Amino acid sequence: MTGSTSQSKSVSFWHETASALSIEGRALIDGKLVEAISGAQFDAISPIDGRVVASVAACDEADVNAAVASARRAFDEGRWKSKPPAERKAILQRFAELLRSHSDELASLVTLEMGKPISVSVAGDVNGAARCFGWYAESIDKIYDEIAPTGERDLAMITREPLGVVTAIVPWNFPLVTAAWKCAPALAMGNSVVLKPAEQSPLSAIRLGQIALEAGIPEGVLNVVPGYGHTAGKALACHMDVDGIFFTGSTATGRLLMEYSAKSNLKKVGLELGGKSPNIILSSYEDIETAASTAANTMFANQGEVCIAPSRLIVERAVLDQVKEVIAARAADWQPADPFDPETRMGALVNMKHANRVMDYVQRGADEGATLVTGGQRAREETGGAYVAPTVFADVTNDMTIAREEIFGPVLSVIAVDNAAEAVAVANDSPYGLAASVWSDNLTEAHLVAKSLRAGIVYVNCYDACDMTTPFGGYKQSGNGRDKSLHALNEYSELKTTWVRL
Ligand code: NAD
């Protein structure tokens, strides 16, 4: 079964698909769709035009308790963890196939709820999530445990076991992929999961849970509790019967989750947090057109709502004018347009509050002395949606607010430096350490800079290369865990030593 491509379908196809959606806003607990016990609901508002598209169960502590109890029962009864690996693999593979066959519906939900272009919802979210579940499905029956090299009369076995009940708390920017990056390795290891989607993007996550049931993942193994962070999210993170929190989101929330763990049962905490990623273009790199175009294209993709967005462009002065010229030209290709048009590259920001926050940063940039090269204004205001034009600031210094804080919108800061050593110093002068990049045709220079960059992911002569085989996560205040690759399985496991005296 192949996934659809958005480009093969017309804008009217996507509008019709979105209008025909039957949207589910209830929580999924113990295999059943349920309203919040309190009866509370909140509105899902589309940032495309400000319309209310659904009412969603506002889960709180009581619902979280029910979801955790269900997950624990499923775990203790061995409904999932005790299945032979080959059986779990087949079910997760079926799940991946079902996600692909529901691509139009899932992609429309993602675009409707958080405003990104439909092409990105198809390729990034749905196909990305399906690939992730398929990849971890394949891993399950290929991983062996270990025997330690002990003495002749001893047998020491090192085995990996699931943690138990884990919670995935995820953001709205890639609602399906961030959920998949947590749920897939967690399920592959045999854990039971409670997924808490962001309040801005609960609809695709609820559908994900329904499709998991259809694929044969037993009831209670994947529960979905929509709700606010300070209610549902906090209740999960403080719960005494949750064994691990796996979080993608802001550094501020990550800090709280560590506190909640410390004050409850010391549950394991895995954090994928924010970034302010440096992208260094050095004068030794000949193809400035490619380097600068990539800088713009990766900055403005997904409206800049990307944790690894290369938001600090650090450029050696010798090539600065050339880089700025290309960036300004490329930014023009990213004007916001109808998110359901498959040709659209930039959609709406997640909501009006976030668009206002981004515009406040634009004002701060101008106030602190940066030069606005392009953008800096709202777009498509007549639609009632949350659109901001692609924005580039030059003459930025690394102490300005727009160079230090994560904006999470389409705002690029260009910082000039004199040489590679200064570029590295500026790049590393940040509380974040998620991704970084260097463009250089000098092999030695490229390697030395890459080694010096304090970031979990370093690109050389590219940006945003991505594959399930490589770990994803940050240094410093960008977090402490790793998504993707076989390494992620360690996050969702306990290591047990069983020592047998022979
Ligand atoms: P956020 O921290 O506000 O929210 C993320 C999730 O945490 C949501 O589900 C929210 O409801 C929940 N939450 C909020 N407060 C909580 C609390 N007190 N207790 C428990 N849960 C709580 O982040 P956001 O604005 O939704 O997402 C944007 C952030 O996510 C950016 O900082 C971005 O860099 C980061 N992000 C990081 C990665 C990565 O892999 N490093 C990937 C995507 C996004």
Short mmCIF file of N, CA, C and O in Angstrom, two decimals, residues 353-402:
data_model
loop_
_atom_site.label_atom_id
_atom_site.label_comp_id
_atom_site.label_asym_id
_atom_site.label_seq_id
_atom_site.Cartn_x
_atom_site.Cartn_y
_atom_site.Cartn_z
N LYS A 353 -2.81 33.64 19.21
CA LYS A 353 -1.95 34.00 20.34
C LYS A 353 -0.48 33.83 19.93
O LYS A 353 0.37 34.68 20.22
N HIS A 354 -0.20 32.73 19.24
CA HIS A 354 1.18 32.48 18.83
C HIS A 354 1.61 33.49 17.76
O HIS A 354 2.75 33.99 17.79
N ALA A 355 0.70 33.81 16.83
CA ALA A 355 1.04 34.80 15.79
C ALA A 355 1.37 36.15 16.45
O ALA A 355 2.33 36.83 16.06
N ASN A 356 0.60 36.51 17.48
CA ASN A 356 0.89 37.78 18.19
C ASN A 356 2.24 37.72 18.88
O ASN A 356 2.98 38.71 18.91
N ARG A 357 2.56 36.55 19.42
CA ARG A 357 3.84 36.38 20.11
C ARG A 357 4.99 36.56 19.11
O ARG A 357 5.98 37.24 19.38
N VAL A 358 4.82 35.96 17.92
CA VAL A 358 5.85 36.09 16.88
C VAL A 358 6.00 37.56 16.48
O VAL A 358 7.11 38.08 16.35
N MET A 359 4.88 38.25 16.33
CA MET A 359 4.94 39.67 15.95
C MET A 359 5.60 40.52 17.05
O MET A 359 6.28 41.50 16.75
N ASP A 360 5.42 40.11 18.31
CA ASP A 360 6.11 40.83 19.40
C ASP A 360 7.63 40.69 19.25
O ASP A 360 8.38 41.64 19.49
N TYR A 361 8.07 39.49 18.86
CA TYR A 361 9.51 39.30 18.64
C TYR A 361 10.01 40.16 17.48
O TYR A 361 11.12 40.71 17.53
N VAL A 362 9.19 40.28 16.44
CA VAL A 362 9.58 41.12 15.30
C VAL A 362 9.79 42.56 15.79
O VAL A 362 10.77 43.21 15.46
N GLN A 363 8.88 43.01 16.63
CA GLN A 363 9.00 44.37 17.17
C GLN A 363 10.26 44.49 18.02
O GLN A 363 11.01 45.47 17.91
N ARG A 364 10.54 43.47 18.84
CA ARG A 364 11.74 43.48 19.69
C ARG A 364 12.99 43.57 18.82
O ARG A 364 13.93 44.31 19.13
N GLY A 365 13.01 42.81 17.71
CA GLY A 365 14.16 42.82 16.80
C GLY A 365 14.42 44.23 16.30
O GLY A 365 15.56 44.73 16.33
N ALA A 366 13.36 44.90 15.84
CA ALA A 366 13.51 46.26 15.31
C ALA A 366 13.94 47.21 16.44
O ALA A 366 14.86 48.03 16.26
N ASP A 367 13.32 47.06 17.61
CA ASP A 367 13.63 47.96 18.74
C ASP A 367 15.09 47.82 19.18
O ASP A 367 15.71 48.78 19.62
N GLU A 368 15.62 46.61 19.08
CA GLU A 368 16.99 46.39 19.57
C GLU A 368 18.04 46.67 18.49
O GLU A 368 19.23 46.42 18.70
N GLY A 369 17.60 47.12 17.31
CA GLY A 369 18.57 47.61 16.33
C GLY A 369 18.87 46.70 15.16
O GLY A 369 19.76 46.99 14.35
N ALA A 370 18.15 45.58 15.02
CA ALA A 370 18.36 44.73 13.85
C ALA A 370 17.71 45.39 12.63
O ALA A 370 16.79 46.18 12.76
N THR A 371 18.21 45.03 11.44
CA THR A 371 17.67 45.63 10.20
C THR A 371 16.71 44.64 9.54
O THR A 371 17.09 43.51 9.24
N LEU A 372 15.47 45.10 9.33
CA LEU A 372 14.47 44.23 8.69
C LEU A 372 14.77 44.17 7.19
O LEU A 372 14.75 45.18 6.51
N VAL A 373 15.07 42.96 6.70
CA VAL A 373 15.38 42.79 5.27
C VAL A 373 14.10 42.53 4.48
O VAL A 373 13.89 43.06 3.39
N THR A 374 13.24 41.70 5.04
CA THR A 374 11.97 41.41 4.37
C THR A 374 10.96 40.90 5.39
O THR A 374 11.34 40.41 6.45
N GLY A 375 9.68 41.03 5.08
CA GLY A 375 8.62 40.50 5.95
C GLY A 375 8.33 41.44 7.11
O GLY A 375 8.33 42.65 6.97
N GLY A 376 8.05 40.82 8.27
CA GLY A 376 7.78 41.61 9.46
C GLY A 376 6.33 42.02 9.59
O GLY A 376 6.00 42.84 10.43
N GLN A 377 5.45 41.45 8.75
CA GLN A 377 4.04 41.83 8.87
C GLN A 377 3.13 40.60 8.82
O GLN A 377 3.57 39.52 8.44
N ARG A 378 1.87 40.81 9.23
CA ARG A 378 0.86 39.76 9.13
C ARG A 378 0.51 39.55 7.66
O ARG A 378 0.78 40.40 6.82
N ALA A 379 -0.14 38.43 7.37
CA ALA A 379 -0.58 38.17 6.00
C ALA A 379 -1.98 37.57 6.04
O ALA A 379 -2.42 37.08 7.08
N ARG A 380 -2.69 37.67 4.93
CA ARG A 380 -4.02 37.05 4.79
C ARG A 380 -4.96 37.41 5.95
O ARG A 380 -5.74 36.58 6.41
N GLU A 381 -4.90 38.63 6.40
CA GLU A 381 -5.71 39.01 7.57
C GLU A 381 -7.21 38.90 7.29
O GLU A 381 -8.00 38.64 8.20
N GLU A 382 -7.58 39.05 6.01
CA GLU A 382 -9.00 39.00 5.64
C GLU A 382 -9.61 37.62 5.91
O GLU A 382 -10.83 37.48 6.02
N THR A 383 -8.76 36.59 6.06
CA THR A 383 -9.29 35.23 6.26
C THR A 383 -9.69 34.99 7.72
O THR A 383 -10.37 34.01 8.02
N GLY A 384 -9.20 35.83 8.63
CA GLY A 384 -9.41 35.57 10.06
C GLY A 384 -8.41 34.55 10.59
O GLY A 384 -8.51 34.11 11.74
N GLY A 385 -7.44 34.15 9.77
CA GLY A 385 -6.44 33.16 10.17
C GLY A 385 -5.18 33.80 10.73
O GLY A 385 -5.02 35.03 10.71
N ALA A 386 -4.27 32.94 11.22
CA ALA A 386 -3.07 33.40 11.95
C ALA A 386 -1.82 33.33 11.07
O ALA A 386 -0.96 32.48 11.28
N TYR A 387 -1.73 34.21 10.09
CA TYR A 387 -0.62 34.13 9.12
C TYR A 387 0.40 35.24 9.38
O TYR A 387 0.04 36.39 9.64
N VAL A 388 1.68 34.87 9.26
CA VAL A 388 2.77 35.86 9.38
C VAL A 388 3.70 35.66 8.18
O VAL A 388 4.05 34.53 7.83
N ALA A 389 4.11 36.76 7.56
CA ALA A 389 4.98 36.67 6.38
C ALA A 389 6.38 36.22 6.79
O ALA A 389 6.82 36.49 7.90
N PRO A 390 7.09 35.53 5.87
CA PRO A 390 8.47 35.14 6.17
C PRO A 390 9.30 36.39 6.42
O PRO A 390 9.23 37.34 5.66
N THR A 391 10.07 36.35 7.48
CA THR A 391 10.75 37.56 7.96
C THR A 391 12.24 37.31 8.13
O THR A 391 12.64 36.28 8.69
N VAL A 392 13.05 38.26 7.64
CA VAL A 392 14.51 38.13 7.77
C VAL A 392 15.05 39.42 8.40
O VAL A 392 14.75 40.52 7.94
N PHE A 393 15.85 39.25 9.45
CA PHE A 393 16.57 40.37 10.05
C PHE A 393 18.07 40.21 9.78
O PHE A 393 18.61 39.11 9.95
N ALA A 394 18.73 41.31 9.38
CA ALA A 394 20.20 41.33 9.28
C ALA A 394 20.74 42.21 10.40
O ALA A 394 19.96 42.78 11.17
N ASP A 395 22.07 42.31 10.46
CA ASP A 395 22.75 43.10 11.51
C ASP A 395 22.30 42.68 12.91
O ASP A 395 22.18 43.52 13.82
N VAL A 396 22.09 41.39 13.05
CA VAL A 396 21.70 40.87 14.38
C VAL A 396 22.98 40.56 15.15
O VAL A 396 23.96 40.06 14.58
N THR A 397 22.99 40.87 16.43
CA THR A 397 24.10 40.43 17.27
C THR A 397 23.56 39.35 18.21
O THR A 397 22.36 39.32 18.51
N ASN A 398 24.48 38.50 18.67
CA ASN A 398 24.03 37.30 19.38
C ASN A 398 23.44 37.58 20.76
O ASN A 398 22.91 36.69 21.40
N ASP A 399 23.56 38.86 21.20
CA ASP A 399 22.95 39.16 22.50
C ASP A 399 21.53 39.72 22.36
O ASP A 399 20.86 39.96 23.34
N MET A 400 21.07 39.92 21.13
CA MET A 400 19.71 40.44 20.94
C MET A 400 18.68 39.35 21.30
O MET A 400 18.95 38.16 21.11
N THR A 401 17.51 39.79 21.71
CA THR A 401 16.46 38.83 22.11
C THR A 401 16.15 37.86 20.96
O THR A 401 15.96 36.67 21.19
N ILE A 402 16.10 38.37 19.72
CA ILE A 402 15.72 37.50 18.61
C ILE A 402 16.80 36.46 18.29
O ILE A 402 16.55 35.50 17.58
#
